GROMACS .gro file of C-alpha atoms in nm:
model
  331
    1MET     CA    1  12.477  12.064  10.008
    2GLY     CA    2  12.775  11.879  10.145
    3GLU     CA    3  12.556  11.606  10.295
    4ILE     CA    4  12.363  11.567   9.970
    5ALA     CA    5  12.689  11.538   9.777
    6SER     CA    6  12.815  11.279  10.025
    7ILE     CA    7  12.498  11.073   9.991
    8ALA     CA    8  12.512  11.098   9.611
    9SER     CA    9  12.874  10.988   9.616
   10ARG     CA   10  12.793  10.683   9.828
   11LEU     CA   11  12.499  10.589   9.604
   12TRP     CA   12  12.721  10.620   9.298
   13GLN     CA   13  12.957  10.365   9.448
   14VAL     CA   14  12.682  10.111   9.507
   15SER     CA   15  12.679   9.831   9.251
   16PRO     CA   16  12.361   9.735   9.058
   17ALA     CA   17  12.364   9.398   9.233
   18GLU     CA   18  12.358   9.567   9.573
   19ILE     CA   19  12.071   9.791   9.463
   20GLY     CA   20  11.878   9.491   9.333
   21TRP     CA   21  11.934   9.294   9.651
   22GLY     CA   22  11.830   9.592   9.860
   23LEU     CA   23  11.506   9.622   9.667
   24ALA     CA   24  11.444   9.248   9.693
   25SER     CA   25  11.475   9.270  10.070
   26SER     CA   26  11.139   9.449  10.081
   27PRO     CA   27  10.827   9.229  10.050
   28VAL     CA   28  10.633   9.532   9.922
   29VAL     CA   29  10.877   9.577   9.634
   30CYS     CA   30  10.861   9.204   9.561
   31ALA     CA   31  10.481   9.221   9.554
   32ALA     CA   32  10.487   9.515   9.314
   33GLY     CA   33  10.737   9.337   9.090
   34ALA     CA   34  10.522   9.023   9.097
   35VAL     CA   35  10.217   9.217   8.977
   36VAL     CA   36  10.414   9.365   8.687
   37LEU     CA   37  10.552   9.022   8.597
   38ALA     CA   38  10.205   8.868   8.614
   39LEU     CA   39  10.067   9.135   8.380
   40ILE     CA   40  10.343   9.057   8.131
   41VAL     CA   41  10.284   8.681   8.154
   42ALA     CA   42   9.907   8.726   8.119
   43ARG     CA   43   9.949   8.942   7.811
   44VAL     CA   44  10.190   8.699   7.647
   45ARG     CA   45   9.967   8.399   7.718
   46ARG     CA   46   9.639   8.574   7.636
   47ARG     CA   47   9.429   8.386   7.385
   48PRO     CA   48   9.200   8.556   7.136
   49GLY     CA   49   8.828   8.520   7.178
   50GLY     CA   50   8.800   8.507   7.556
   51ALA     CA   51   8.580   8.284   7.764
   52SER     CA   52   8.204   8.250   7.780
   53ALA     CA   53   7.998   8.357   8.079
   54ALA     CA   54   7.921   7.999   8.190
   55GLY     CA   55   7.935   7.826   8.527
   56ALA     CA   56   8.306   7.762   8.495
   57ASP     CA   57   8.364   8.134   8.449
   58ARG     CA   58   8.185   8.204   8.776
   59GLU     CA   59   8.423   7.966   8.947
   60ARG     CA   60   8.721   8.143   8.790
   61VAL     CA   61   8.590   8.473   8.922
   62ALA     CA   62   8.548   8.319   9.267
   63LEU     CA   63   8.904   8.187   9.255
   64GLY     CA   64   9.027   8.531   9.154
   65ALA     CA   65   8.842   8.690   9.445
   66LEU     CA   66   8.994   8.434   9.683
   67ALA     CA   67   9.342   8.499   9.545
   68LEU     CA   68   9.287   8.872   9.590
   69MET     CA   69   9.184   8.821   9.954
   70VAL     CA   70   9.489   8.605  10.028
   71GLY     CA   71   9.729   8.853   9.868
   72ALA     CA   72   9.562   9.156  10.027
   73ALA     CA   73   9.566   8.998  10.376
   74TRP     CA   74   9.932   8.901  10.342
   75LEU     CA   75  10.037   9.242  10.213
   76ALA     CA   76   9.828   9.428  10.472
   77ASP     CA   77   9.998   9.234  10.751
   78VAL     CA   78  10.341   9.313  10.606
   79VAL     CA   79  10.263   9.686  10.572
   80LEU     CA   80  10.099   9.722  10.914
   81ARG     CA   81  10.378   9.540  11.096
   82GLY     CA   82  10.661   9.698  10.903
   83TYR     CA   83  10.549  10.053  10.833
   84VAL     CA   84  10.250  10.152  11.048
   85PHE     CA   85  10.291   9.996  11.393
   86ASP     CA   86  10.611   9.946  11.590
   87MET     CA   87  10.600   9.575  11.667
   88SER     CA   88  10.973   9.520  11.707
   89ALA     CA   89  10.924   9.407  12.067
   90THR     CA   90  10.618   9.192  11.987
   91VAL     CA   91  10.622   8.824  11.895
   92SER     CA   92  10.382   8.840  11.600
   93TRP     CA   93  10.322   8.465  11.593
   94TRP     CA   94  10.062   8.496  11.316
   95ARG     CA   95  10.287   8.654  11.054
   96PHE     CA   96  10.367   8.338  10.855
   97ALA     CA   97  10.022   8.185  10.906
   98VAL     CA   98   9.820   8.476  10.764
   99ALA     CA   99   9.820   8.370  10.398
  100PRO     CA  100   9.754   7.996  10.463
  101LEU     CA  101   9.475   8.074  10.712
  102VAL     CA  102   9.296   8.314  10.475
  103ALA     CA  103   9.338   8.060  10.195
  104THR     CA  104   9.194   7.788  10.423
  105GLY     CA  105   8.881   7.986  10.498
  106GLY     CA  106   8.829   8.077  10.134
  107LEU     CA  107   8.885   7.722  10.010
  108VAL     CA  108   8.635   7.583  10.260
  109VAL     CA  109   8.369   7.835  10.156
  110LEU     CA  110   8.442   7.790   9.787
  111GLY     CA  111   8.444   7.412   9.815
  112ALA     CA  112   8.113   7.412   9.999
  113SER     CA  113   7.958   7.631   9.730
  114LEU     CA  114   8.062   7.414   9.435
  115ARG     CA  115   7.752   7.271   9.272
  116ALA     CA  116   7.653   7.124   8.939
  117GLY     CA  117   7.463   7.433   8.827
  118GLY     CA  118   7.158   7.406   8.603
  119ALA     CA  119   6.996   7.078   8.505
  120ARG     CA  120   7.177   6.761   8.602
  121ARG     CA  121   7.304   6.527   8.339
  122ALA     CA  122   7.117   6.204   8.277
  123VAL     CA  123   7.276   5.900   8.438
  124ASP     CA  124   7.524   5.720   8.215
  125ALA     CA  125   7.837   5.512   8.255
  126LEU     CA  126   8.067   5.811   8.285
  127SER     CA  127   7.855   6.004   8.533
  128VAL     CA  128   7.838   5.715   8.779
  129THR     CA  129   8.209   5.634   8.761
  130ARG     CA  130   8.369   5.660   9.103
  131ARG     CA  131   8.548   5.994   9.139
  132THR     CA  132   8.794   6.095   9.410
  133TRP     CA  133   8.955   6.427   9.504
  134THR     CA  134   9.241   6.351   9.264
  135THR     CA  135   9.023   6.269   8.963
  136PHE     CA  136   9.050   6.617   8.814
  137GLY     CA  137   9.337   6.740   9.029
  138PRO     CA  138   9.668   6.861   8.885
  139ARG     CA  139   9.907   6.589   9.000
  140ARG     CA  140  10.231   6.786   8.966
  141GLU     CA  141  10.093   7.086   9.150
  142LEU     CA  142   9.961   6.862   9.426
  143VAL     CA  143  10.301   6.698   9.463
  144ALA     CA  144  10.463   7.043   9.470
  145LEU     CA  145  10.219   7.160   9.738
  146VAL     CA  146  10.279   6.861   9.965
  147THR     CA  147  10.655   6.875   9.908
  148LEU     CA  148  10.671   7.246   9.984
  149ALA     CA  149  10.459   7.207  10.297
  150ALA     CA  150  10.680   6.919  10.416
  151LEU     CA  151  10.994   7.125  10.348
  152THR     CA  152  10.849   7.415  10.543
  153GLY     CA  153  10.766   7.183  10.830
  154ALA     CA  154  11.122   7.044  10.833
  155ILE     CA  155  11.269   7.396  10.837
  156VAL     CA  156  11.035   7.492  11.120
  157VAL     CA  157  11.156   7.194  11.323
  158VAL     CA  158  11.522   7.283  11.259
  159PHE     CA  159  11.473   7.646  11.359
  160GLY     CA  160  11.246   7.552  11.648
  161THR     CA  161  11.509   7.330  11.805
  162THR     CA  162  11.769   7.605  11.753
  163ALA     CA  163  11.567   7.884  11.913
  164MET     CA  164  11.569   7.960  12.281
  165SER     CA  165  11.310   8.086  12.529
  166LEU     CA  166  11.357   8.402  12.732
  167ASP     CA  167  11.202   8.474  13.071
  168SER     CA  168  10.858   8.492  12.911
  169GLY     CA  169  10.892   8.131  12.799
  170VAL     CA  170  10.829   8.218  12.432
  171SER     CA  171  11.062   8.038  12.191
  172ALA     CA  172  11.136   8.324  11.951
  173HIS     CA  173  11.505   8.414  11.997
  174VAL     CA  174  11.851   8.277  11.932
  175ALA     CA  175  12.177   8.330  12.120
  176LEU     CA  176  12.478   8.411  11.900
  177ASP     CA  177  12.822   8.342  12.051
  178ALA     CA  178  13.140   8.532  11.974
  179PRO     CA  179  13.402   8.252  11.991
  180ASN     CA  180  13.732   8.307  12.170
  181THR     CA  181  13.614   8.634  12.326
  182ALA     CA  182  13.484   8.741  12.664
  183TYR     CA  183  13.170   8.888  12.516
  184ALA     CA  184  12.839   8.745  12.631
  185PRO     CA  185  12.613   8.586  12.368
  186VAL     CA  186  12.395   8.829  12.178
  187VAL     CA  187  12.025   8.743  12.180
  188LEU     CA  188  11.830   8.825  11.861
  189PRO     CA  189  11.477   8.750  11.735
  190PHE     CA  190  11.447   8.414  11.560
  191PRO     CA  191  11.157   8.208  11.417
  192GLY     CA  192  11.130   7.948  11.691
  193TRP     CA  193  10.831   7.747  11.804
  194ALA     CA  194  10.631   8.064  11.874
  195TYR     CA  195  10.620   8.116  11.497
  196GLY     CA  196  10.664   7.757  11.387
  197ILE     CA  197  10.365   7.594  11.555
  198PRO     CA  198  10.109   7.840  11.405
  199THR     CA  199  10.278   7.803  11.066
  200ILE     CA  200  10.269   7.423  11.066
  201SER     CA  201   9.908   7.426  11.189
  202ALA     CA  202   9.806   7.670  10.915
  203LEU     CA  203   9.974   7.460  10.645
  204MET     CA  204   9.799   7.145  10.765
  205LEU     CA  205   9.467   7.331  10.756
  206VAL     CA  206   9.522   7.469  10.405
  207ILE     CA  207   9.609   7.122  10.271
  208ALA     CA  208   9.298   6.975  10.436
  209ALA     CA  209   9.085   7.256  10.290
  210THR     CA  210   9.236   7.194   9.946
  211VAL     CA  211   9.153   6.824   9.964
  212LEU     CA  212   8.797   6.911  10.070
  213ALA     CA  213   8.752   7.157   9.784
  214LEU     CA  214   8.898   6.912   9.530
  215HIS     CA  215   8.663   6.642   9.662
  216ARG     CA  216   8.362   6.868   9.621
  217ASN     CA  217   8.477   6.965   9.274
  218SER     CA  218   8.504   6.599   9.170
  219VAL     CA  219   8.193   6.438   9.318
  220ARG     CA  220   7.932   6.705   9.234
  221PRO     CA  221   7.685   6.592   8.967
  222PHE     CA  222   7.758   6.662   8.604
  223ARG     CA  223   7.560   6.934   8.431
  224GLY     CA  224   7.321   6.856   8.152
  225GLY     CA  225   7.402   6.975   7.803
  226LEU     CA  226   7.780   6.946   7.845
  227GLY     CA  227   8.001   6.686   7.683
  228TRP     CA  228   8.241   6.478   7.890
  229ASP     CA  229   8.549   6.652   7.748
  230GLU     CA  230   8.414   6.999   7.825
  231GLU     CA  231   8.307   6.894   8.174
  232ARG     CA  232   8.646   6.744   8.247
  233SER     CA  233   8.826   7.052   8.114
  234ARG     CA  234   8.619   7.286   8.333
  235ARG     CA  235   8.666   7.082   8.647
  236ALA     CA  236   9.039   7.045   8.580
  237MET     CA  237   9.061   7.424   8.546
  238THR     CA  238   8.883   7.470   8.879
  239ALA     CA  239   9.109   7.211   9.045
  240ARG     CA  240   9.420   7.388   8.917
  241GLY     CA  241   9.295   7.715   9.060
  242LEU     CA  242   9.219   7.560   9.400
  243VAL     CA  243   9.565   7.408   9.427
  244ALA     CA  244   9.728   7.728   9.296
  245VAL     CA  245   9.578   7.932   9.581
  246ALA     CA  246   9.706   7.685   9.842
  247LEU     CA  247  10.047   7.664   9.674
  248ALA     CA  248  10.083   8.043   9.661
  249ALA     CA  249   9.991   8.076  10.029
  250THR     CA  250  10.250   7.812  10.119
  251LEU     CA  251  10.516   7.990   9.912
  252LEU     CA  252  10.446   8.317  10.094
  253ALA     CA  253  10.465   8.147  10.433
  254LEU     CA  254  10.797   7.978  10.356
  255ALA     CA  255  10.941   8.297  10.205
  256GLY     CA  256  10.851   8.498  10.512
  257LEU     CA  257  11.004   8.238  10.741
  258LEU     CA  258  11.333   8.237  10.549
  259ARG     CA  259  11.334   8.616  10.516
  260MET     CA  260  11.295   8.669  10.892
  261THR     CA  261  11.569   8.416  10.965
  262ARG     CA  262  11.817   8.588  10.735
  263ALA     CA  263  11.733   8.934  10.867
  264ALA     CA  264  11.757   8.828  11.232
  265VAL     CA  265  12.094   8.654  11.219
  266LEU     CA  266  12.424   8.833  11.152
  267THR     CA  267  12.764   8.681  11.083
  268SER     CA  268  12.959   8.962  11.249
  269MET     CA  269  12.894   9.235  11.504
  270THR     CA  270  13.063   9.555  11.612
  271PHE     CA  271  13.053   9.635  11.985
  272ALA     CA  272  12.989  10.002  12.053
  273HIS     CA  273  13.192  10.039  12.370
  274SER     CA  274  13.510   9.895  12.218
  275GLY     CA  275  13.459   9.943  11.845
  276GLU     CA  276  13.578   9.586  11.793
  277THR     CA  277  13.424   9.378  11.514
  278VAL     CA  278  13.408   9.004  11.579
  279ASN     CA  279  13.277   8.708  11.387
  280VAL     CA  280  12.970   8.540  11.532
  281SER     CA  281  12.891   8.171  11.550
  282VAL     CA  282  12.569   8.129  11.352
  283PRO     CA  283  12.373   7.802  11.377
  284HIS     CA  284  12.284   7.647  11.041
  285GLU     CA  285  12.464   7.929  10.860
  286ASP     CA  286  12.456   7.762  10.517
  287LEU     CA  287  12.081   7.699  10.542
  288ILE     CA  288  12.014   8.054  10.656
  289VAL     CA  289  12.221   8.214  10.378
  290LEU     CA  290  12.064   7.993  10.111
  291GLY     CA  291  11.719   8.061  10.248
  292GLY     CA  292  11.782   8.434  10.245
  293MET     CA  293  11.872   8.415   9.877
  294LEU     CA  294  11.565   8.208   9.790
  295ALA     CA  295  11.314   8.406   9.997
  296PRO     CA  296  11.253   8.686   9.740
  297VAL     CA  297  11.220   8.428   9.462
  298LEU     CA  298  10.963   8.229   9.658
  299GLU     CA  299  10.779   8.544   9.757
  300ILE     CA  300  10.760   8.672   9.400
  301SER     CA  301  10.651   8.329   9.276
  302GLY     CA  302  10.364   8.311   9.524
  303ALA     CA  303  10.252   8.666   9.449
  304VAL     CA  304  10.269   8.602   9.072
  305VAL     CA  305  10.041   8.297   9.108
  306LEU     CA  306   9.785   8.500   9.303
  307ALA     CA  307   9.810   8.795   9.063
  308LEU     CA  308   9.753   8.571   8.759
  309LEU     CA  309   9.437   8.429   8.915
  310VAL     CA  310   9.312   8.783   8.983
  311ILE     CA  311   9.397   8.900   8.631
  312ARG     CA  312   9.221   8.606   8.467
  313ALA     CA  313   8.914   8.666   8.680
  314GLY     CA  314   8.921   9.034   8.588
  315GLU     CA  315   8.930   8.945   8.219
  316LEU     CA  316   8.596   8.766   8.268
  317VAL     CA  317   8.434   9.034   8.483
  318ALA     CA  318   8.524   9.330   8.259
  319PRO     CA  319   8.357   9.197   7.938
  320GLY     CA  320   8.046   9.110   8.139
  321ARG     CA  321   8.019   9.464   8.270
  322ARG     CA  322   8.066   9.606   7.921
  323LEU     CA  323   7.793   9.377   7.784
  324ALA     CA  324   7.557   9.479   8.064
  325ARG     CA  325   7.615   9.848   7.997
  326THR     CA  326   7.561   9.792   7.624
  327ALA     CA  327   7.235   9.606   7.683
  328GLY     CA  328   7.116   9.874   7.923
  329SER     CA  329   7.186  10.154   7.677
  330ALA     CA  330   7.014   9.962   7.395
  331ALA     CA  331   6.705   9.913   7.609
   0.00000   0.00000   0.00000
């Protein structure tokens, strides 16, 4: 009873901000919060009437399935590494590349499967106009994707040059000095080149896959029976979904990179044999602290984007199943 009272007393003294920050330090909690937030956003932005079961709806369902795969792969990696297997002594070089790599594979498959569907439209001036991968693409989202990928690459370079290699030759640690003391530097895990090179490679692949999918979305023949405005609207919707998947995967990769950096580096340490607490010289301290604050925001943002794509796809699948059951019972 005394221990329970002591724990309750300590919890009572914790501020709401500390509780919130503690919860935000868990990617699983951030993912759960993102799903709840996405459900709220989807309900607020829901339009009456719904969508028809046309070719564009099939593409929205495919985008939702891809978003679900990206989110599930990312979350499974987080859970397996953090809660199932003890990988504290393992350099899990793939951890920040999981989401971009899964997104790359899905975008390539989805881009290759994009077709006109049904009868092709008769040749006219609009259908033979030269189209590029940016014709229907969301310009702001594309700029955000490239900017975010470039920022991630710059951060990887900064941390890669800061990290050090141990006897194994793997650049995945950093040495923290205790100035004006006789203590030897403390070596801690750090996202060096062992993590950075796979991350940069995965981001380059996901951007290339996005360009390929956008190109396929733009140059495929127009379908017969559809007006130009409707065709453009459908292809713009597909382009937004393609870029959203790549953007969400990049957000998750950058968030994980910043989260690991903040968790691996301390500003002070207490030595067990002496009980002395000393300040530690941290490289790029301002960048690390800022990144640690932004990591949960980026993580939630990426998960919200994926969750919204899944929810919108589910809104199309559920009515179709209800209609099929109704038709079956009527027959």
